[in-house]
PDB file of C-alpha atoms in Angstrom:
ATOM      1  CA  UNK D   1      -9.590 -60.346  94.217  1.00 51.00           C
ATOM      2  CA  UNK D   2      -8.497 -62.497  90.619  1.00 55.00           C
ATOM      3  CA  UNK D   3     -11.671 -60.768  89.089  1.00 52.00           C
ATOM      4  CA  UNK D   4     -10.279 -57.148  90.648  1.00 44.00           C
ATOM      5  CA  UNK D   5      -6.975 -57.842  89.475  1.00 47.00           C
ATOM      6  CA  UNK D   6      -8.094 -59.222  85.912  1.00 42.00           C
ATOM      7  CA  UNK D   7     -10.628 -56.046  84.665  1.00 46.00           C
ATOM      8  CA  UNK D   8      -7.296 -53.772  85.975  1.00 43.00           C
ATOM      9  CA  UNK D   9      -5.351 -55.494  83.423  1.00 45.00           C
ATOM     10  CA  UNK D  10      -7.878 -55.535  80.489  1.00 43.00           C
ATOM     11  CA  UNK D  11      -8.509 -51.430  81.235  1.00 41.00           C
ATOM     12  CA  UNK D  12      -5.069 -50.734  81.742  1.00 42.00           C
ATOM     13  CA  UNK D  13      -4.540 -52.758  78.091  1.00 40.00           C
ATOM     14  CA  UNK D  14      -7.886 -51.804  76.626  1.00 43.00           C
ATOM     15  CA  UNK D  15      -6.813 -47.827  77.319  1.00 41.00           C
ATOM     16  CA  UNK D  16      -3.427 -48.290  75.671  1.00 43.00           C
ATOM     17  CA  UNK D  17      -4.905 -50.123  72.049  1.00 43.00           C
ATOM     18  CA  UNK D  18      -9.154 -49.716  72.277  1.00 44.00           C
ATOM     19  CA  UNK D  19      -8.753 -45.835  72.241  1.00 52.00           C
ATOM     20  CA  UNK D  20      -9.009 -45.668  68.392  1.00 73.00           C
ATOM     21  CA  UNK D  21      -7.314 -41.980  67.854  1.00 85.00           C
ATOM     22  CA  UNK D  22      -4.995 -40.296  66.060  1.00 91.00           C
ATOM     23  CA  UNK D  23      -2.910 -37.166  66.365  1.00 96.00           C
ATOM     24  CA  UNK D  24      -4.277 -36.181  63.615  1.00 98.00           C
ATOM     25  CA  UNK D  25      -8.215 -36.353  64.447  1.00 98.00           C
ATOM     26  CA  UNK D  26      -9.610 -32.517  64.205  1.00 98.00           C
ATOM     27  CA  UNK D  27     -11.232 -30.790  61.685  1.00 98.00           C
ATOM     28  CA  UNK D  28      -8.924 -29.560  58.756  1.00 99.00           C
ATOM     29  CA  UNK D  29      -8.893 -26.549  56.168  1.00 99.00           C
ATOM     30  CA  UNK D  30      -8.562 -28.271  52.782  1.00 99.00           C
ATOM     31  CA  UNK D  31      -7.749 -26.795  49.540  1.00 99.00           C
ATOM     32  CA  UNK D  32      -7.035 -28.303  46.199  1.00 99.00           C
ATOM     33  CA  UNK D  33      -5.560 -26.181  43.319  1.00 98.00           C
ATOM     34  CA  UNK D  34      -5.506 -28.380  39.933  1.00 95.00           C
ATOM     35  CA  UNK D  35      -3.786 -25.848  36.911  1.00 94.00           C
ATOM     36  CA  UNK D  36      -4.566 -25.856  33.736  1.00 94.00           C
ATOM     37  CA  UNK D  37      -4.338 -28.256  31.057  1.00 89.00           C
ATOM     38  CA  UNK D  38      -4.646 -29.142  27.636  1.00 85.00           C
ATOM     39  CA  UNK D  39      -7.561 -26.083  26.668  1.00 87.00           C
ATOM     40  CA  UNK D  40      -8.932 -27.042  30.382  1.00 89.00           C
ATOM     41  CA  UNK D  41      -9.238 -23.846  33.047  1.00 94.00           C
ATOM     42  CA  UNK D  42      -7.262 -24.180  36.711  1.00 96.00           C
ATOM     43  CA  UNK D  43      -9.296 -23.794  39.243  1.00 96.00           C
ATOM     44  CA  UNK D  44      -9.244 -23.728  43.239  1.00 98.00           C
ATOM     45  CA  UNK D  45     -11.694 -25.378  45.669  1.00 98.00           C
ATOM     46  CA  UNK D  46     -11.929 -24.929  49.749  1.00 98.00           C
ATOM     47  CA  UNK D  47     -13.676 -27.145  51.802  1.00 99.00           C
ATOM     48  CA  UNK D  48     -13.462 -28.609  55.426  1.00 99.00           C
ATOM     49  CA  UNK D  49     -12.195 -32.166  56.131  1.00 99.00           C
ATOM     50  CA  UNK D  50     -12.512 -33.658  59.052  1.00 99.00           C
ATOM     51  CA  UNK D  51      -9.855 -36.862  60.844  1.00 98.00           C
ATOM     52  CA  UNK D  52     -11.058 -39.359  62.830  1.00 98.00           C
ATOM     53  CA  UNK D  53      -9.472 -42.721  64.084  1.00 98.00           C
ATOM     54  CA  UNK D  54      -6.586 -41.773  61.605  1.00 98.00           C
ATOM     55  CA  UNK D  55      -9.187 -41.221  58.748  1.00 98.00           C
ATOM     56  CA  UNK D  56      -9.148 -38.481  56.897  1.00 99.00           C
ATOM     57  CA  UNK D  57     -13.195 -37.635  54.393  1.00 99.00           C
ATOM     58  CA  UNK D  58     -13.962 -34.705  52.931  1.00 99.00           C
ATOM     59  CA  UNK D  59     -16.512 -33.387  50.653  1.00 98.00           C
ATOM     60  CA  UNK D  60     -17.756 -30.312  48.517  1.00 98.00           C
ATOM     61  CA  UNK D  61     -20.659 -30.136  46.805  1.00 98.00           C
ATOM     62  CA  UNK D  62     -23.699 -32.467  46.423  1.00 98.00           C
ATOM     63  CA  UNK D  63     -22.970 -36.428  45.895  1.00 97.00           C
ATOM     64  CA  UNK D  64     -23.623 -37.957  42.324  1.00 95.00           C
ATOM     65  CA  UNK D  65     -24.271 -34.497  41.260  1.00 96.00           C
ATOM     66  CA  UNK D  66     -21.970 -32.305  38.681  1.00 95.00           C
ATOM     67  CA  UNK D  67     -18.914 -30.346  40.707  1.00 95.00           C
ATOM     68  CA  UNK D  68     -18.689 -32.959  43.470  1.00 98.00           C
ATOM     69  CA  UNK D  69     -15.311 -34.131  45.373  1.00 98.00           C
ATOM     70  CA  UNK D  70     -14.439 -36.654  47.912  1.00 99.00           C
ATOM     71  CA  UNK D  71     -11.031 -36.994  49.558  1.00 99.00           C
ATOM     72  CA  UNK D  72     -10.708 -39.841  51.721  1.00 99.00           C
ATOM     73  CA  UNK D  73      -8.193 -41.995  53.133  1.00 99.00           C
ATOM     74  CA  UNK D  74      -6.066 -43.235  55.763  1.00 99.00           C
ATOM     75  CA  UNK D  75      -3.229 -41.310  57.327  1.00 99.00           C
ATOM     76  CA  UNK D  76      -0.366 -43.651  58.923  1.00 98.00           C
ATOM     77  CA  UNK D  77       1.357 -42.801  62.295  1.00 97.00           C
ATOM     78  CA  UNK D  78       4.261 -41.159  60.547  1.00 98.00           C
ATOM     79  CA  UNK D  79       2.315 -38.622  58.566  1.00 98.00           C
ATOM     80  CA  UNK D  80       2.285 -40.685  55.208  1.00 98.00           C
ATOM     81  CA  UNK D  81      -1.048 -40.911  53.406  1.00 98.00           C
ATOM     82  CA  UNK D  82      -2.342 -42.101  49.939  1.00 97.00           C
ATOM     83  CA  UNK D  83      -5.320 -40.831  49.768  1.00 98.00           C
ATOM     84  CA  UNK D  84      -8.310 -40.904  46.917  1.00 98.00           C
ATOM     85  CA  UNK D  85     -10.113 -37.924  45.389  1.00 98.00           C
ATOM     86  CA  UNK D  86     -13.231 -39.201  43.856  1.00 97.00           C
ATOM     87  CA  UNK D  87     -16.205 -37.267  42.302  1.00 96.00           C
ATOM     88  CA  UNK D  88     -18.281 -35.781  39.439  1.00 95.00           C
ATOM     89  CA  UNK D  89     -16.556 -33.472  36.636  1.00 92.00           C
ATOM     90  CA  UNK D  90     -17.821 -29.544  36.596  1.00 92.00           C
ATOM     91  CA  UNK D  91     -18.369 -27.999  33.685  1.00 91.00           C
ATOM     92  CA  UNK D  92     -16.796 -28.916  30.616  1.00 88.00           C
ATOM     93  CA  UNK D  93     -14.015 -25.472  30.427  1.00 91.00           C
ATOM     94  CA  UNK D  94     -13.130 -27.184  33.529  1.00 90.00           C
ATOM     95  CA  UNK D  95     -12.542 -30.802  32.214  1.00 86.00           C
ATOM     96  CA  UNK D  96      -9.213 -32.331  30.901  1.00 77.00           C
ATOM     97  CA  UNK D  97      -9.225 -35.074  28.228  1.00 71.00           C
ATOM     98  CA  UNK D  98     -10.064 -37.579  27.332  1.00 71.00           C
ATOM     99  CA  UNK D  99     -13.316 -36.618  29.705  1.00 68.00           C
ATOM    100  CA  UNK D 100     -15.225 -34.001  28.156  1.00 73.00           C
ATOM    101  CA  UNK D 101     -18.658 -34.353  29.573  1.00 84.00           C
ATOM    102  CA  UNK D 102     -20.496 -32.613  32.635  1.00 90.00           C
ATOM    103  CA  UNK D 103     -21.212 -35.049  35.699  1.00 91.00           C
ATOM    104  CA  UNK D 104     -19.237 -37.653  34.845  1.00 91.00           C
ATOM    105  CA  UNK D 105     -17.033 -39.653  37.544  1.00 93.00           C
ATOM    106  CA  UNK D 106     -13.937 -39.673  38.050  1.00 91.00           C
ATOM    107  CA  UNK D 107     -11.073 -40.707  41.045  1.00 92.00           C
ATOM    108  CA  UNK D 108      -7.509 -40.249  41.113  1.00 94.00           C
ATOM    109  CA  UNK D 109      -4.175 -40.813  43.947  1.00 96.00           C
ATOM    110  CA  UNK D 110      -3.103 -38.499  46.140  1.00 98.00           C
ATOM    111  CA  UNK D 111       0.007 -38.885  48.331  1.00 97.00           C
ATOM    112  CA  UNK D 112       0.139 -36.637  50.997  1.00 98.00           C
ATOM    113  CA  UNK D 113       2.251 -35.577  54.117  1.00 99.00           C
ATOM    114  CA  UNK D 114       1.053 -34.449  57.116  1.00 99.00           C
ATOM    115  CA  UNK D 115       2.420 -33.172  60.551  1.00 98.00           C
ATOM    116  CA  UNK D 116       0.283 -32.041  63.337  1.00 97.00           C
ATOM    117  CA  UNK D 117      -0.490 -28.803  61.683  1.00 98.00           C
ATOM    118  CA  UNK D 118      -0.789 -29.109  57.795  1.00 98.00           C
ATOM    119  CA  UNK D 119      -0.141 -31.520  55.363  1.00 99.00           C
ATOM    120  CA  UNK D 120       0.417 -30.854  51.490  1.00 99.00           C
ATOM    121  CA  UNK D 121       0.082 -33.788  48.539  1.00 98.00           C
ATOM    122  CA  UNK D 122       0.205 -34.043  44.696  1.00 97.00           C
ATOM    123  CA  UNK D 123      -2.246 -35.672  42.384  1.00 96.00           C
ATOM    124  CA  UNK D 124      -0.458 -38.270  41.370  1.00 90.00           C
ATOM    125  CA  UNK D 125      -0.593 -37.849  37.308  1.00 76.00           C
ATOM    126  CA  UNK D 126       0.800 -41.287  35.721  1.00 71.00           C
ATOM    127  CA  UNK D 127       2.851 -40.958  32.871  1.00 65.00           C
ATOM    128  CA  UNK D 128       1.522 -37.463  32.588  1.00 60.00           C
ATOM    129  CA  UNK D 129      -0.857 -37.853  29.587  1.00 59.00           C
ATOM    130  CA  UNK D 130      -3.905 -37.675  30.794  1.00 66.00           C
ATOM    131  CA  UNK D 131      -3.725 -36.793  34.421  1.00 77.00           C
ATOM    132  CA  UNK D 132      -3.104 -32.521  35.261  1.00 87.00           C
ATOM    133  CA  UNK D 133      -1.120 -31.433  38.082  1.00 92.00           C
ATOM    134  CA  UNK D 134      -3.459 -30.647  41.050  1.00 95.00           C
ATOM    135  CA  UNK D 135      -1.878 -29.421  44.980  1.00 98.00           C
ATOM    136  CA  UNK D 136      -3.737 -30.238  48.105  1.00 99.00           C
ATOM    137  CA  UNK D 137      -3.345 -28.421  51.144  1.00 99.00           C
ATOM    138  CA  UNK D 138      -4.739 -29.198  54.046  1.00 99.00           C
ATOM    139  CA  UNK D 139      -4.599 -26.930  57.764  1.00 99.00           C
ATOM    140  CA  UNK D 140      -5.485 -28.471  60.974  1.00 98.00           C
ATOM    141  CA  UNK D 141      -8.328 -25.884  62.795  1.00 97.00           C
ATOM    142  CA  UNK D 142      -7.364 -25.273  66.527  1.00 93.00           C
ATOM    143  CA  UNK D 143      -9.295 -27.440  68.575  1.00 83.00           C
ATOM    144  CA  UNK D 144     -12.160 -25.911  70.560  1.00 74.00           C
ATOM    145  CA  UNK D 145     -11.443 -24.726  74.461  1.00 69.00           C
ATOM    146  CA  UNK D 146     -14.251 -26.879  76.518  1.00 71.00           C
ATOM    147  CA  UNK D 147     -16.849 -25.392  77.830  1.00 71.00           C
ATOM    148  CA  UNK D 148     -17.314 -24.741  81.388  1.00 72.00           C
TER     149      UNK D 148
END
């Protein structure tokens, strides 16, 4: 009866803390919009990013290669997230100074805000000298009905 009575505490305990989710886990709609800058085009870029345990990765494009992005980070239980965007630099008409060169890396802040729909963050951008402006958007994709 002790043993009974023991593994209904640890599952009634384990089910309120183990459970390692989020109300934010699902599979988002992300968009980043950086303007331009400095002789360097704006551009746009979609992608999907997906939420799990709290954790928010995305990616577009090939890793190491020219063009790629990586958001990743973790969102807190109020919504608050500082989140990094890592990757390679496109093409140079792309590229703000002082990088000027196809492929190379590069990482910056983002602090974002989510609720249990969308969230929307701002590269942050320093003192403003180097770093350009850039908006992220991201929109939570309905969840799937189960199949029967």
């Amino acid at each position: 009866m002790r043993k009974l009575i023991l593994s209904a505490i640890f599952l009634t305990t384990c089910a309120a803390f183990c459970q390692n989710t989020s109300r934010f886990d699902g599979t988002w709609n992300t968009t980043v919009t950086c303007e331009p800058k400095g002789g360097a085009l704006g551009y746009t870029l979609h992608f999907v990013s997906t939420v799990s345990g709290g954790v928010l990765h995305g990616e577009r494009g090939t890793k190491g290669q020219a063009a790629y992005l990586a958001i990743d980070g973790k969102i807190g239980d109020d919504g608050n997230a500082k989140l990094t965007a890592s990757g390679n630099t496109a093409s140079a008409a792309y590229t703000h100074a002082p990088i000027k060169t196809e492929g190379e890396e590069y990482s910056y802040e983002v602090k974002t805000q989510f609720t249990d729909t969308e969230g929307k963050g701002e590269r942050s951008t320093g003192l403003g000298i180097v770093g350009r402006p850039c908006h992220w958007t991201f929109e939570k994709q309905a969840a799937e009905a189960p199949k029967p």
